[in-house]
Coordinates of C-alpha atoms in Angstrom, one line a residue:
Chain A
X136 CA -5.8 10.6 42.3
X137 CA -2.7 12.1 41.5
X138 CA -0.4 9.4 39.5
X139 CA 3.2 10.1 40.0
X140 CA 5.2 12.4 37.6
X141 CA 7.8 11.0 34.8
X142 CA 10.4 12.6 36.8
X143 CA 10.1 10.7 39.8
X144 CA 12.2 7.9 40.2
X145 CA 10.6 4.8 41.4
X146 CA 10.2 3.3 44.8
X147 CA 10.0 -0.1 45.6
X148 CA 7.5 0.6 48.8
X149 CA 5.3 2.5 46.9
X150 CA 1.1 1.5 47.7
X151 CA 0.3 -1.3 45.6
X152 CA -2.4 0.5 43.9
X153 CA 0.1 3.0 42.0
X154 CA 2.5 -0.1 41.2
X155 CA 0.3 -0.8 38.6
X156 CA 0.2 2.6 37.0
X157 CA 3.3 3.8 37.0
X158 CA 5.8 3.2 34.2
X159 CA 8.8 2.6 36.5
X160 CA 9.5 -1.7 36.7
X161 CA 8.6 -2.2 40.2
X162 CA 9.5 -6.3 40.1
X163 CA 12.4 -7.9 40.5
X164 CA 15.0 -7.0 38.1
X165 CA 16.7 -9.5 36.3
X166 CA 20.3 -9.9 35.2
X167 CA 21.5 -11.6 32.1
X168 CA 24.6 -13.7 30.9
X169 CA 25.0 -14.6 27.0
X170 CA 27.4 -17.2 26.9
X171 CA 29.9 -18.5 24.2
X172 CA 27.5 -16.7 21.6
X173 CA 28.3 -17.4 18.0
X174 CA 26.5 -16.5 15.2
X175 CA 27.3 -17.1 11.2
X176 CA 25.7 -15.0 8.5
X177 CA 26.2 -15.7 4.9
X178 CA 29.6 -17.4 5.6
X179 CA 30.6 -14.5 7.6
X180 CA 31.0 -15.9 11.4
X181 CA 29.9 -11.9 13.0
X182 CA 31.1 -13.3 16.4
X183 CA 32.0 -16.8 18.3
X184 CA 32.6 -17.2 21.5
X185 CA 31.2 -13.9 22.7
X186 CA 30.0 -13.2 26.2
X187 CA 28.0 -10.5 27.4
X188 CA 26.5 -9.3 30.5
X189 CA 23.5 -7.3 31.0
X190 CA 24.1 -6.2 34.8
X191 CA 20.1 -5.8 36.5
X192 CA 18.4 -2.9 36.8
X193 CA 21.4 -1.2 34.3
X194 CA 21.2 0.0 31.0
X195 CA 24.1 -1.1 28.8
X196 CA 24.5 0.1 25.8
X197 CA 26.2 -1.4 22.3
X198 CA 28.3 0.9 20.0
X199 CA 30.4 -0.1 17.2
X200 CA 30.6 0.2 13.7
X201 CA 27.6 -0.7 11.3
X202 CA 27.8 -4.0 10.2
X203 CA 29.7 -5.4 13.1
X204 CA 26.8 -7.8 14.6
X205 CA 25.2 -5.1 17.2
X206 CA 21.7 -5.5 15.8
X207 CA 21.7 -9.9 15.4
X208 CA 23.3 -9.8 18.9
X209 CA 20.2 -8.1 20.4
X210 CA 18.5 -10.6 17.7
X211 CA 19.6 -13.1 19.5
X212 CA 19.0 -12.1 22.3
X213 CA 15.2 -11.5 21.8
X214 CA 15.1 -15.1 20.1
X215 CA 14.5 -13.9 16.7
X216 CA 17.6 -16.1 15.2
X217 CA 17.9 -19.0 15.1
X218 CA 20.5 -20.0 18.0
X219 CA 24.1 -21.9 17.7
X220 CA 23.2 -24.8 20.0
X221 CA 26.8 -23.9 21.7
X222 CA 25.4 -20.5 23.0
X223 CA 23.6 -20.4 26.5
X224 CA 21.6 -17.4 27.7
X225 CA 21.1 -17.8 31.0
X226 CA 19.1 -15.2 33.3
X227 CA 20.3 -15.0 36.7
X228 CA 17.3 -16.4 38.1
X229 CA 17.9 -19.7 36.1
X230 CA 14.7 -19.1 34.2
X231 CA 14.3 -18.0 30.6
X232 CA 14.3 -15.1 29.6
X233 CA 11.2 -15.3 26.6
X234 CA 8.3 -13.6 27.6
X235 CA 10.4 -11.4 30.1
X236 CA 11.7 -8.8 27.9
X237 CA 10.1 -6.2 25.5
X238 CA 11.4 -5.0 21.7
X239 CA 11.5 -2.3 20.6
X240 CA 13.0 -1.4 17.4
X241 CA 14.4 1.5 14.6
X242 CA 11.2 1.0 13.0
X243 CA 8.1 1.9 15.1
X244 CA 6.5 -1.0 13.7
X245 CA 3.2 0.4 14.3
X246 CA 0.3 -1.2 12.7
X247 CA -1.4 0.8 10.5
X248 CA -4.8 0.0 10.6
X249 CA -4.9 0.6 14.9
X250 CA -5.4 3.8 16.6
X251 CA -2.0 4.5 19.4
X252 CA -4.2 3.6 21.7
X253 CA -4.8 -0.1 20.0
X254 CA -1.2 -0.3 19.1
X255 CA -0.3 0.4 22.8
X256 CA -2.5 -2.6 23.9
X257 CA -1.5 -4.7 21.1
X258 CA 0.3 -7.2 23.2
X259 CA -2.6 -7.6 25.3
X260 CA -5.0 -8.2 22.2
X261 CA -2.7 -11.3 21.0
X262 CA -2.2 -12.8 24.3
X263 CA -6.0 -12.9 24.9
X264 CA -6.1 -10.9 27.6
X265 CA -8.5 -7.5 28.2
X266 CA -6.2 -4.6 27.4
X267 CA -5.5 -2.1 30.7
X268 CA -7.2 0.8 28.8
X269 CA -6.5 3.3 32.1
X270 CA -2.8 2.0 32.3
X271 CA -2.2 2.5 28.7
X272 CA -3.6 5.8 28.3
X273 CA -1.4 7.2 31.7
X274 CA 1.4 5.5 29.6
X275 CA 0.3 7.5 26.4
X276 CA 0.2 10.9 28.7
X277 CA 3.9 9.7 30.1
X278 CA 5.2 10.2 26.6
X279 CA 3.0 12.9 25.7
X280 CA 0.5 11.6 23.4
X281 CA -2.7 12.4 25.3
X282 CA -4.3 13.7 22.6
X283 CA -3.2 11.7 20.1
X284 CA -4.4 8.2 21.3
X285 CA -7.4 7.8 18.9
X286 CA -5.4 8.6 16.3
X287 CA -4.2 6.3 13.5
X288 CA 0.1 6.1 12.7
X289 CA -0.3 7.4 9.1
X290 CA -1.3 11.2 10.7
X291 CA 1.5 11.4 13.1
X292 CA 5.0 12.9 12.7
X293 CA 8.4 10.7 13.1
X294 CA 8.7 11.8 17.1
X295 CA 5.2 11.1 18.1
X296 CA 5.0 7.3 16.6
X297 CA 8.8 6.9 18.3
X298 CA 7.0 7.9 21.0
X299 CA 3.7 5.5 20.6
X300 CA 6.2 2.6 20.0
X301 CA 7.6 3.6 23.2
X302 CA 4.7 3.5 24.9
X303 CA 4.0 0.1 23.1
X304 CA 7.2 -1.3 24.9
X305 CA 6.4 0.2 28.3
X306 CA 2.7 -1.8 28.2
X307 CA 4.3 -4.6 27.9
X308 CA 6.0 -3.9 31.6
X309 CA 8.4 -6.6 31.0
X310 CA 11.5 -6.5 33.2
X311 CA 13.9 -6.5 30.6
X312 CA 13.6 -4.1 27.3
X313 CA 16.1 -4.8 24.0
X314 CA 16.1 -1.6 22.2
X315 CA 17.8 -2.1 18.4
X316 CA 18.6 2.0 17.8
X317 CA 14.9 3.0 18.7
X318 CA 15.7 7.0 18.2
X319 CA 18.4 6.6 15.2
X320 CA 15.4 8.1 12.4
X321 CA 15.0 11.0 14.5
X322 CA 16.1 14.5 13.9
X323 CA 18.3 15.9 17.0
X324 CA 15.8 18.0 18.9
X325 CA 13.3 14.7 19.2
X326 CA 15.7 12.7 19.7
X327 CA 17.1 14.4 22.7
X328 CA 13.8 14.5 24.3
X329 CA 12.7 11.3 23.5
X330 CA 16.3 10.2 25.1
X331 CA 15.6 11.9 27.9
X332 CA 11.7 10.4 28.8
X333 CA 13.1 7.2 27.9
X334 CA 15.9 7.2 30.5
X335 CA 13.3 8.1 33.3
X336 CA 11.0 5.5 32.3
X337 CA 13.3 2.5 31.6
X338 CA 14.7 3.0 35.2
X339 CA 15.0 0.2 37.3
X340 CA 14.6 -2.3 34.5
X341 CA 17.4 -3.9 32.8
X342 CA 17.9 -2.7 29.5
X343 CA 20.2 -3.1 26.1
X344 CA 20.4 -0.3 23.7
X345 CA 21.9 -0.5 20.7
X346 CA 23.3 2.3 19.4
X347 CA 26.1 4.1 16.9
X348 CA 25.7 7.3 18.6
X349 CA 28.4 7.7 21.6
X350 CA 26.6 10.9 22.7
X351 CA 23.1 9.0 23.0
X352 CA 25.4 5.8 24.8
X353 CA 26.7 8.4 27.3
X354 CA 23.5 10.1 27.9
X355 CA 21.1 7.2 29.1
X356 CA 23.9 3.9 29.5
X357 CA 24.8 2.9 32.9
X358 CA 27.3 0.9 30.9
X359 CA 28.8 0.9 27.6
X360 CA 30.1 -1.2 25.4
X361 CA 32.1 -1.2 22.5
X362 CA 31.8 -4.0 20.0
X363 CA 33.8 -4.2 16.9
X364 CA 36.5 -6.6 15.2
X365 CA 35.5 -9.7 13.2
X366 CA 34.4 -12.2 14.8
X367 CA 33.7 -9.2 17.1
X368 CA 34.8 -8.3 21.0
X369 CA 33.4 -6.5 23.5
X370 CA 35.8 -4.6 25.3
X371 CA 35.3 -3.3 29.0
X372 CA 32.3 -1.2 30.2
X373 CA 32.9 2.2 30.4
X374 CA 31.0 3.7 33.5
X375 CA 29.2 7.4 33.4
X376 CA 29.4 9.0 36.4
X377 CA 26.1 10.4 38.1
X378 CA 22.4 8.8 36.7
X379 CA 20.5 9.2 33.7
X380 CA 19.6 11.0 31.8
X381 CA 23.3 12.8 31.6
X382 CA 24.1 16.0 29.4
X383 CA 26.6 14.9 26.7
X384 CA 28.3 18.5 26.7
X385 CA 29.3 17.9 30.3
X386 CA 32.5 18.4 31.7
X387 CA 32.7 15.1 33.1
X388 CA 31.3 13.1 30.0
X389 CA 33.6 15.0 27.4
X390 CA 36.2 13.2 27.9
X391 CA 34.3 9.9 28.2
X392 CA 32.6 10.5 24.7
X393 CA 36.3 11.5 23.3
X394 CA 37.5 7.7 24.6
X395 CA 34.5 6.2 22.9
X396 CA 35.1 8.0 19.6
X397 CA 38.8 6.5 20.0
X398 CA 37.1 2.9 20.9
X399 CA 35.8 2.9 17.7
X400 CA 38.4 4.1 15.7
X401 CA 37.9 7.7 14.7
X402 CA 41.3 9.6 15.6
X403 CA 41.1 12.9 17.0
X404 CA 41.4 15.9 14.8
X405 CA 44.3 17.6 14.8
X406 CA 42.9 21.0 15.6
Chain B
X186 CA -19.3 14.9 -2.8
X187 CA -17.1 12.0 -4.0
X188 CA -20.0 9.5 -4.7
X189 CA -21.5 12.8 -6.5
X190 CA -18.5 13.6 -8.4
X191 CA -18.5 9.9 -9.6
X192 CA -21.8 9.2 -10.5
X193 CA -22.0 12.8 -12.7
X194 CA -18.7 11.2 -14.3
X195 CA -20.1 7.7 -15.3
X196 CA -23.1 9.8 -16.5
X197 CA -21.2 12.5 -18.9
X198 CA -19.9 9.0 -20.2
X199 CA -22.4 6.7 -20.2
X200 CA -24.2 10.3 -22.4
X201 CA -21.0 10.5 -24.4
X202 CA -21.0 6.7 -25.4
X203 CA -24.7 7.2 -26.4
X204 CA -23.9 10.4 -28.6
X205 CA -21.0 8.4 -30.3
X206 CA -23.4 5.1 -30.8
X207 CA -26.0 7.9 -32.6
X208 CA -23.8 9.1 -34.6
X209 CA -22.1 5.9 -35.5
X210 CA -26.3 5.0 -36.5
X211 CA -26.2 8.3 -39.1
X212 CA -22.9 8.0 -40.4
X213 CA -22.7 4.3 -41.4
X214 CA -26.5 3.8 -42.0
X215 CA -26.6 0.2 -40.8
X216 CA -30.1 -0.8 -40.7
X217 CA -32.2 -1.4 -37.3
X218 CA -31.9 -5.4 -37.3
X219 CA -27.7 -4.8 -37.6
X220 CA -27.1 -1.6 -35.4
X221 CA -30.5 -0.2 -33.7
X222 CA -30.3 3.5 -32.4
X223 CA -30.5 4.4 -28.8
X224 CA -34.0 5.5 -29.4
X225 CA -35.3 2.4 -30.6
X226 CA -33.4 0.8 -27.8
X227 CA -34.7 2.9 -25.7
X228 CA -38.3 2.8 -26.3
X229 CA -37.6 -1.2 -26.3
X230 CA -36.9 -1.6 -23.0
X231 CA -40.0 1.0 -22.1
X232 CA -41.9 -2.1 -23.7
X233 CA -40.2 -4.9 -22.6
X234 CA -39.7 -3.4 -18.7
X235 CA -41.0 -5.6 -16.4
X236 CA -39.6 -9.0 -18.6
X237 CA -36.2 -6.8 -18.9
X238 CA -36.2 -6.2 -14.7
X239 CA -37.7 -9.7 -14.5
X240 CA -34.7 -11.3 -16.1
X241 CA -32.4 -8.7 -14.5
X242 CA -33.4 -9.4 -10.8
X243 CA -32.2 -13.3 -11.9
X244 CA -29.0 -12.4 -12.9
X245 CA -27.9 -10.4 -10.3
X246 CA -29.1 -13.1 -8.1
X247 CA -26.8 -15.4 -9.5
X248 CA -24.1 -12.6 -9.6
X249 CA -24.4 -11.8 -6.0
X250 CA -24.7 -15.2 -4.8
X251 CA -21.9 -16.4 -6.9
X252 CA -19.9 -13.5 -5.6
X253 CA -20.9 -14.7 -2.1
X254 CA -19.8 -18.2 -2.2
X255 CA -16.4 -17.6 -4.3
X256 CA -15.3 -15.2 -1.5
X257 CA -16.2 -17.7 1.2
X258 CA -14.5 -20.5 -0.7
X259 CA -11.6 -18.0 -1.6
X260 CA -10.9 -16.4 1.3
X261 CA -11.2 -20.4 3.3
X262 CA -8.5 -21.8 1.0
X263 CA -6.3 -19.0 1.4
X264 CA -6.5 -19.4 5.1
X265 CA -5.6 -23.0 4.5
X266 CA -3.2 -22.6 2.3
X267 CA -1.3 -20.0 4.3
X268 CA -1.9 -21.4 7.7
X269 CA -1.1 -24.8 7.0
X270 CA 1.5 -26.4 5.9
X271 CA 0.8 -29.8 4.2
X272 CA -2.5 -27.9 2.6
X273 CA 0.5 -25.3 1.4
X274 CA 2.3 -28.2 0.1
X275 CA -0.9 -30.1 -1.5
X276 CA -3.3 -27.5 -2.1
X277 CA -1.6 -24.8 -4.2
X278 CA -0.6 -27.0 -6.7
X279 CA -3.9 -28.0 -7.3
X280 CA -5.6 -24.5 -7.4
X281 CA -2.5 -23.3 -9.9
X282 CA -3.6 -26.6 -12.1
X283 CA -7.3 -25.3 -11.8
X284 CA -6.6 -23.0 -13.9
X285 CA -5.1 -24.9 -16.7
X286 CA -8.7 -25.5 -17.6
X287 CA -10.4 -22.6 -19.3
X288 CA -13.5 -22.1 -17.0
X289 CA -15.6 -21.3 -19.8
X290 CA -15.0 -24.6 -20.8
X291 CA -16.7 -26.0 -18.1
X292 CA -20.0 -24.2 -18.7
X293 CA -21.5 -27.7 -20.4
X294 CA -20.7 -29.7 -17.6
X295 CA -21.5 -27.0 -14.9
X296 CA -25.3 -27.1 -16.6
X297 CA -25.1 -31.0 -17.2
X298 CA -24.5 -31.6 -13.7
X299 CA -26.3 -28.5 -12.2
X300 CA -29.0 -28.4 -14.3
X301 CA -30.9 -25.5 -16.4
X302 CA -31.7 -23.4 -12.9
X303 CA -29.6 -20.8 -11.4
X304 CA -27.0 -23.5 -9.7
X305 CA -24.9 -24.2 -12.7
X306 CA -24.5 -20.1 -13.3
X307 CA -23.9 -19.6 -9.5
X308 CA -21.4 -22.7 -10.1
X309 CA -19.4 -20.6 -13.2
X310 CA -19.3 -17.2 -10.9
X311 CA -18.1 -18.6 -8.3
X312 CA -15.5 -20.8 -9.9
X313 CA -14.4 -17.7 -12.3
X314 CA -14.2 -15.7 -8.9
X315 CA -12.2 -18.0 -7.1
X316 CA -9.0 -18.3 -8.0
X317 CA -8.5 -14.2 -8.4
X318 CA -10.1 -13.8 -4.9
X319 CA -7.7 -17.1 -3.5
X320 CA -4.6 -16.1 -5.1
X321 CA -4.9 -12.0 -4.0
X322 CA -5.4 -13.2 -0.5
X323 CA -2.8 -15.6 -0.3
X324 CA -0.1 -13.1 -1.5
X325 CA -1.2 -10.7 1.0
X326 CA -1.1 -13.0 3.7
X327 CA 3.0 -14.1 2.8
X328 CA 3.8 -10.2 2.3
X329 CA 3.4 -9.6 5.8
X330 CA 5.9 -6.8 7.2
X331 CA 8.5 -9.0 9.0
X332 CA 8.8 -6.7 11.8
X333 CA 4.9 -7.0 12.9
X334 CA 5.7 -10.8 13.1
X335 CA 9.0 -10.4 15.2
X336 CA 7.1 -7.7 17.5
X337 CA 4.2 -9.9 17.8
X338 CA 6.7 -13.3 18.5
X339 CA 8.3 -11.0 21.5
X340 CA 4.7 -10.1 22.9
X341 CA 3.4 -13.4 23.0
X342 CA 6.6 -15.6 23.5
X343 CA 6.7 -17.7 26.7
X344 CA 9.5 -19.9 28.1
X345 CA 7.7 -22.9 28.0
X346 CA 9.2 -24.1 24.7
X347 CA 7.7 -23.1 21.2
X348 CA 4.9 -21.2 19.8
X349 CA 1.5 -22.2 20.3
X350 CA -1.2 -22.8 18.0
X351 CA -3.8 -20.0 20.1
X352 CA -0.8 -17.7 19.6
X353 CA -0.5 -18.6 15.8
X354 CA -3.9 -17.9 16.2
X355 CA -4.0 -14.5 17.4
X356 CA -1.1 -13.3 14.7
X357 CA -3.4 -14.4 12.2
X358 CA -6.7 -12.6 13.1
X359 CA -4.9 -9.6 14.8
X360 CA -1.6 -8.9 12.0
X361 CA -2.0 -11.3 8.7
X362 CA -5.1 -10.8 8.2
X363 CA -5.7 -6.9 8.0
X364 CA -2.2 -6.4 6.7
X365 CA -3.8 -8.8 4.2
X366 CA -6.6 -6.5 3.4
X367 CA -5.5 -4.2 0.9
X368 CA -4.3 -6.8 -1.2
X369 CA -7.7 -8.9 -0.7
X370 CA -9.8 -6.1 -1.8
X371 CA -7.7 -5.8 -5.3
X372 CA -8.7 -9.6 -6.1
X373 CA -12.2 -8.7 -4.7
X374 CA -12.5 -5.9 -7.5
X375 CA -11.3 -8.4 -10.0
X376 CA -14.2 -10.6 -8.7
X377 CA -16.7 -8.1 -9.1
X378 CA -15.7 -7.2 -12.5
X379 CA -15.5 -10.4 -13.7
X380 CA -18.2 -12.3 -11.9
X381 CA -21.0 -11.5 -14.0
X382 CA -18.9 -13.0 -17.1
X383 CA -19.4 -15.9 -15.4
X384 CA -22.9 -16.0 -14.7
X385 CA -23.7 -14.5 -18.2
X386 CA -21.7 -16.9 -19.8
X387 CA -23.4 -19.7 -17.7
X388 CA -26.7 -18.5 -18.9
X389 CA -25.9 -18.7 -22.7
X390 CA -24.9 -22.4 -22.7
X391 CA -28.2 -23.4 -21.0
X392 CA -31.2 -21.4 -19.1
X393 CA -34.8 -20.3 -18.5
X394 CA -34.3 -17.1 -17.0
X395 CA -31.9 -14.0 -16.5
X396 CA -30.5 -10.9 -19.1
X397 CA -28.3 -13.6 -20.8
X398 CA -31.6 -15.7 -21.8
X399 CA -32.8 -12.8 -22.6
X400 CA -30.1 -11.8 -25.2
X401 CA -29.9 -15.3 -26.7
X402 CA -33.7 -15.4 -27.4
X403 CA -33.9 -11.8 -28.7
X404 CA -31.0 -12.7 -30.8
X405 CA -32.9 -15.8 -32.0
X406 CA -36.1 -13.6 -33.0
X407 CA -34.4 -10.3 -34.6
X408 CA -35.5 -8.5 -31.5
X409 CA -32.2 -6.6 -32.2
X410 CA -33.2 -3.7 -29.9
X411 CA -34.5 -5.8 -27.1
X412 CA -31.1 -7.4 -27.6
X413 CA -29.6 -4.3 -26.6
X414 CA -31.8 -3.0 -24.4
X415 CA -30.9 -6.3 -22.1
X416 CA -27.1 -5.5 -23.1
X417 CA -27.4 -1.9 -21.7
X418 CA -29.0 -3.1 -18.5
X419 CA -26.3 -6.1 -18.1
X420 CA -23.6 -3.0 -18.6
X421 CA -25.5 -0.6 -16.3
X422 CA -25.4 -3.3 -13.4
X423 CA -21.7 -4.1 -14.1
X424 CA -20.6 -0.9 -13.4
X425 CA -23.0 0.3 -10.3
X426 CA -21.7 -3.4 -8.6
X427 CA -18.2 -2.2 -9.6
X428 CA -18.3 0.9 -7.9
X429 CA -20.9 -0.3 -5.0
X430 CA -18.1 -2.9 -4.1
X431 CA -15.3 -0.5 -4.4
X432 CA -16.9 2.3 -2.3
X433 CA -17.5 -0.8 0.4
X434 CA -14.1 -2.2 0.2
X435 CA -12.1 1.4 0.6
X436 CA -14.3 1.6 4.0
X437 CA -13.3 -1.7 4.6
X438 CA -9.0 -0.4 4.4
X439 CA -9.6 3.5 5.1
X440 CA -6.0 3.4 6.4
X441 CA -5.1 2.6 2.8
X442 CA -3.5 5.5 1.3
X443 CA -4.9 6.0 -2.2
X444 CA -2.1 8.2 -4.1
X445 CA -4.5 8.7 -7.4
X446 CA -7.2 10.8 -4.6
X447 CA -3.9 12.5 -3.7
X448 CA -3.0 13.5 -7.6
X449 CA -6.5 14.7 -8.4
X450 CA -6.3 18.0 -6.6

């Protein structure tokens, strides 16, 4: 059986029998509305009254400086703070959004004592259910791991357990994904790769990446956003042209990535 | 090679300590019924060998079952503690007050209650055991990495309100607990170490039987060098449970990173 290559974008009428292989989301995608967030840290209110929008089947993206609330929005979001009883997250479909959407964070969070293969089933293991050995190990050849899935974290490099936690997120096949600057310890070569897989196999799902790298923001957002200011704003989307995953040195995204560097406060240099 | 490399370590010591303890015999000239030479020791326990292994196979008996039950006790209150909160609230206390009393202490009441047999020693084992073996697992279990407990909240959140106990479950057997491991095994070396104080000590206050018995009643009838020769044996098994439970417990964590292996090469 021949399973479907990373590059090939999803299709909705595909035979049932692949649906369940392939990495592309294949359900229903699912929009999202945070509504009159707010959220106080310390005395510090990092936003009130915020509203964001996570368009289905888009990924938006989140720059702004460090510090500004990027990472407790996503938080939030993924219901790992405790939540202003003013705020309402509503998914379009009117039902909730917990135990729709994967995490995946900086940190791989990979558990030490589990082989790739174990962390990729992970979920499955705590929810009491028979891990999908076959679906996880096409996952683990997805993002090139193959021969690294009886392996435990502590022998692999920085890329490859990016990778496995990538994998991780993709078993999960959850029609949302919050991603909390999941390449940012990376050096550039990985990182550019891992951008890449990452934008064919998050397609179709709806996604928010946070991120401080405009570059990365412009390579694999279908929207991005700019959040800065305290209590901080979101400002309009900026829209890429053509899909993901887009080369940053384009003609078309220059410019786009020289707007985003004004968004967030960095002048031009004179020369 | 390692267990080879060890055991021809402990034995250039264990030959080392014996050199030293002849030559402290020459030097200061302390007569047999003070200080005996390894010979005499020696040839003692060639005597005395099959009361010496006799006596021997009842303290380790009490050793390893005393071992056995203060895990099982430890490692049950620990889960308690940590998993629920009123025994969090009620318990601790209690185990940190435990330990006001000195255990040795209760020796005389452990053999009043327990009586002369191999109960009362199993008794002061496992209570010397316990609180090391409690207290090592407990910190583990509140030191786990925040980030496995957020990941595992995500994977097994529903939106049918909050948590559930199966899931609390699950994050206990399948995250706590083996992120808990490494520090388990530290207050499981402890135990080993110090359990046969316990069952030694348990022996000297009141008993029949076992190397402590042994030592007391030698004592008592200027066996000097039988004396030692049970001491030797008590020391020999001390260390070959030391490194027996060690060698078990790094197979038990192999994903344990051991930086001393690292610095030896």
């Amino acid at each position: 059986m021949s399973l479907c290559g990373a590059s090939q974008p999803s299709t909705p009428g595909r035979p049932a029998h692949l649906t369940d292989r392939h990495p592309a989301f294949a359900g229903e995608a699912i929009g999202i509305r945070l509504h009159a967030a707010r959220l106080a840290y310390a005395g510090t209110v990092l936003f009130d009254a915020l509203d964001v929008r996570l368009e289905p089947g888009a990924t938006t993206c989140l720059l702004g400086p460090s510090g500004v609330g990027k990472s407790s929005l996503l938080k939030r979001l993924a219901g790992l703070l405790p939540a202003d009883p003013d705020d309402q997250l509503r998914c379009d479909d009117g039902r909730p959004l917990a135990g729709r959407f994967a995490w995946m964070d900086q940190r791989d969070l990979l558990l030490p004592w589990l082989d790739v293969l174990g962390n990729v089933t992970l979920g499955a293991r705590l929810r009491g259910v028979p891990a999908d050995r076959a679906r996880a190990l096409a996952l683990l050849e997805q993002v090139g791991l193959t021969d690294a899935s009886g392996m435990r974290p502590d022998a692999l490099s920085g890329g490859m357990r990016q990778r496995a936690a990538l994998a991780r997120t993709l078993y999960e096949d959850r029609p949302v994904v919050l991603m909390d600057e999941p390449f940012s310890a990376l050096d550039a070569l990985t990182r550019y790769r891992l951008q890449g897989l990452a934008a064919e196999l998050l397609a179709t799902r709806t996604v928010l990446l946070v991120t401080h790298d405009p570059a990365e923001a412009l390579r694999i957002g279908d929207r991005v956003h700019v959040l800065s200011g305290r209590p901080a704003r979101l400002d309009e989307a900026l829209i890429p042209p053509g899909p993901p995953p887009r080369d940053p040195t384009d003609d078309q995204i220059r410019p786009l990535h020289r707007e985003l560097m004004a968004r967030l406060g960095v002048v031009r240099d004179a020369c | 090679m390692r267990v080879r490399r060890i055991a021809t370590r402990v034995l250039a010591a264990a030959l080392a300590l014996v050199a030293t303890w002849q030559v402290a015999v020459w030097v200061s000239g302390a007569p047999a019924f003070i200080l005996p030479s390894p010979l005499r020791v020696a040839s003692a326990w060639w005597q005395h060998a099959g009361e010496i292994v006799r006596h021997l196979g009842v303290t380790v008996a009490e050793i390893v079952l005393g071992l056995g039950c203060g895990l099982v006790l430890g490692v049950v209150s620990a889960l308690l503690v940590g998993y629920f909160r009123p025994a969090r609230r009620w318990l601790l206390p209690v185990l940190v007050a435990s330990q006001a009393v000195p255990v040795f202490a209760l020796a005389p009441v452990l053999v009043l209650w327990l009586g002369y047999g191999m109960a009362s020693k199993v008794g002061m084992a496992t209570l010397i055991i316990y609180f090391p073996v409690t207290v090592a697992l407990l910190d583990g279990l509140r030191r786990t990495e925040p980030g496995w407990l957020d990941l595992a909240r995500t994977m097994t959140a529903r939106g049918d309100g909050g948590p559930r106990h199966r899931d609390r479950i699950a994050v206990l057997r399948h995250i706590q607990l083996p992120a808990a491991l490494p520090a388990f095994a530290s207050g499981v070396r402890v135990a080993a170490s110090v359990a046969p104080i316990g069952a030694v000590v348990g022996e000297w206050v009141g008993s029949s039987a076992g190397l402590g018995y042994l030592m007391l009643h030698a004592n008592g009838r200027m066996q000097i060098d039988l004396m030692f020769a049970a001491l030797a044996t008590l020391a020999a098994f001390g260390v070959a449970l030391w490194f027996g439970v060690d060698a078990a417990l790094r197979r038990l964590v192999p994903w344990q990173a051991d930086s001393f292996d690292s610095m030896e090469d």
